[in-house]
Amino acid sequence: MASEELQKDLEEVKVLLEKATRKRVRDALTAEKSKIETEIKNKMQQKSQK
């Protein structure tokens, strides 16, 4: 997935997190946010190594 798309996904997850009130939903969104951030970081590291 392109970094641009990942960034858009991350922004949307952040918006949903602000609206979420249920603990289970917030936990799921927080976990997804972490996964996306890790993926973005890994892509940036791969780019800098090339």
Short mmCIF file of N, CA and C in Angstrom, two decimals:
data_model
loop_
_atom_site.label_atom_id
_atom_site.label_comp_id
_atom_site.label_asym_id
_atom_site.label_seq_id
_atom_site.Cartn_x
_atom_site.Cartn_y
_atom_site.Cartn_z
N MET A 1 0.85 -1.19 0.00
CA MET A 1 0.00 0.00 0.00
C MET A 1 0.89 1.25 0.00
N ALA A 2 0.50 2.24 -0.75
CA ALA A 2 1.27 3.48 -0.84
C ALA A 2 1.25 4.23 0.49
N SER A 3 2.35 4.90 0.77
CA SER A 3 2.46 5.67 2.02
C SER A 3 1.34 6.69 2.13
N GLU A 4 0.97 7.26 1.00
CA GLU A 4 -0.11 8.26 0.95
C GLU A 4 -1.43 7.66 1.45
N GLU A 5 -1.73 6.44 1.01
CA GLU A 5 -2.96 5.76 1.43
C GLU A 5 -2.90 5.42 2.92
N LEU A 6 -1.74 4.98 3.38
CA LEU A 6 -1.57 4.66 4.80
C LEU A 6 -1.80 5.90 5.64
N GLN A 7 -1.30 7.04 5.16
CA GLN A 7 -1.46 8.29 5.90
C GLN A 7 -2.94 8.66 6.00
N LYS A 8 -3.67 8.47 4.89
CA LYS A 8 -5.11 8.75 4.89
C LYS A 8 -5.84 7.82 5.86
N ASP A 9 -5.45 6.54 5.87
CA ASP A 9 -6.05 5.58 6.80
C ASP A 9 -5.79 6.00 8.24
N LEU A 10 -4.57 6.43 8.51
CA LEU A 10 -4.20 6.85 9.86
C LEU A 10 -5.05 8.04 10.30
N GLU A 11 -5.21 9.02 9.42
CA GLU A 11 -6.02 10.19 9.75
C GLU A 11 -7.47 9.80 10.06
N GLU A 12 -8.00 8.88 9.26
CA GLU A 12 -9.39 8.46 9.47
C GLU A 12 -9.54 7.71 10.80
N VAL A 13 -8.58 6.86 11.12
CA VAL A 13 -8.62 6.14 12.39
C VAL A 13 -8.57 7.12 13.56
N LYS A 14 -7.76 8.17 13.43
CA LYS A 14 -7.68 9.18 14.49
C LYS A 14 -9.02 9.89 14.68
N VAL A 15 -9.70 10.19 13.58
CA VAL A 15 -11.02 10.84 13.65
C VAL A 15 -12.02 9.91 14.33
N LEU A 16 -11.99 8.65 13.95
CA LEU A 16 -12.91 7.68 14.55
C LEU A 16 -12.61 7.50 16.04
N LEU A 17 -11.34 7.53 16.41
CA LEU A 17 -10.96 7.41 17.82
C LEU A 17 -11.54 8.55 18.65
N GLU A 18 -11.56 9.74 18.07
CA GLU A 18 -12.12 10.90 18.78
C GLU A 18 -13.61 10.72 19.04
N LYS A 19 -14.29 10.02 18.12
CA LYS A 19 -15.74 9.85 18.23
C LYS A 19 -16.13 8.62 19.04
N ALA A 20 -15.23 7.64 19.11
CA ALA A 20 -15.56 6.37 19.77
C ALA A 20 -15.73 6.56 21.27
N THR A 21 -16.76 5.92 21.80
CA THR A 21 -17.00 6.02 23.24
C THR A 21 -16.89 4.66 23.93
N ARG A 22 -17.05 3.58 23.18
CA ARG A 22 -17.00 2.24 23.75
C ARG A 22 -15.55 1.78 23.90
N LYS A 23 -15.23 1.21 25.05
CA LYS A 23 -13.86 0.79 25.32
C LYS A 23 -13.36 -0.22 24.28
N ARG A 24 -14.19 -1.19 23.97
CA ARG A 24 -13.77 -2.23 23.01
C ARG A 24 -13.47 -1.63 21.64
N VAL A 25 -14.29 -0.70 21.22
CA VAL A 25 -14.09 -0.03 19.92
C VAL A 25 -12.82 0.81 19.96
N ARG A 26 -12.64 1.56 21.05
CA ARG A 26 -11.44 2.39 21.20
C ARG A 26 -10.18 1.52 21.19
N ASP A 27 -10.24 0.38 21.87
CA ASP A 27 -9.09 -0.54 21.90
C ASP A 27 -8.75 -1.05 20.51
N ALA A 28 -9.79 -1.41 19.75
CA ALA A 28 -9.58 -1.92 18.39
C ALA A 28 -8.98 -0.83 17.50
N LEU A 29 -9.50 0.38 17.61
CA LEU A 29 -8.98 1.50 16.81
C LEU A 29 -7.55 1.85 17.22
N THR A 30 -7.26 1.80 18.51
CA THR A 30 -5.91 2.10 18.99
C THR A 30 -4.92 1.07 18.46
N ALA A 31 -5.32 -0.20 18.46
CA ALA A 31 -4.46 -1.26 17.93
C ALA A 31 -4.21 -1.05 16.44
N GLU A 32 -5.26 -0.71 15.71
CA GLU A 32 -5.13 -0.48 14.26
C GLU A 32 -4.24 0.74 14.00
N LYS A 33 -4.40 1.78 14.81
CA LYS A 33 -3.58 2.99 14.67
C LYS A 33 -2.10 2.63 14.84
N SER A 34 -1.79 1.82 15.82
CA SER A 34 -0.40 1.40 16.05
C SER A 34 0.14 0.61 14.87
N LYS A 35 -0.69 -0.29 14.32
CA LYS A 35 -0.27 -1.09 13.17
C LYS A 35 0.05 -0.20 11.97
N ILE A 36 -0.82 0.77 11.72
CA ILE A 36 -0.63 1.67 10.57
C ILE A 36 0.64 2.51 10.78
N GLU A 37 0.83 3.03 11.99
CA GLU A 37 2.02 3.84 12.28
C GLU A 37 3.30 3.02 12.08
N THR A 38 3.27 1.76 12.51
CA THR A 38 4.43 0.88 12.33
C THR A 38 4.69 0.65 10.85
N GLU A 39 3.63 0.42 10.09
CA GLU A 39 3.76 0.19 8.65
C GLU A 39 4.36 1.42 7.95
N ILE A 40 3.90 2.60 8.33
CA ILE A 40 4.42 3.85 7.76
C ILE A 40 5.91 3.98 8.09
N LYS A 41 6.25 3.72 9.35
CA LYS A 41 7.64 3.83 9.79
C LYS A 41 8.53 2.85 9.01
N ASN A 42 8.06 1.62 8.84
CA ASN A 42 8.82 0.62 8.09
C ASN A 42 9.02 1.03 6.64
N LYS A 43 7.98 1.58 6.03
CA LYS A 43 8.10 2.04 4.64
C LYS A 43 9.12 3.17 4.51
N MET A 44 9.13 4.07 5.48
CA MET A 44 10.07 5.19 5.45
C MET A 44 11.51 4.67 5.61
N GLN A 45 11.70 3.68 6.45
CA GLN A 45 13.03 3.10 6.64
C GLN A 45 13.50 2.41 5.37
N GLN A 46 12.58 1.70 4.70
CA GLN A 46 12.92 1.03 3.45
C GLN A 46 13.33 2.04 2.39
N LYS A 47 12.61 3.15 2.32
CA LYS A 47 12.94 4.19 1.35
C LYS A 47 14.33 4.76 1.60
N SER A 48 14.64 5.01 2.87
CA SER A 48 15.92 5.64 3.20
C SER A 48 17.10 4.68 3.00
N GLN A 49 16.84 3.38 2.96
CA GLN A 49 17.91 2.41 2.76
C GLN A 49 18.21 2.20 1.28
N LYS A 50 17.32 2.64 0.41
CA LYS A 50 17.53 2.45 -1.04
C LYS A 50 18.45 3.49 -1.61
#
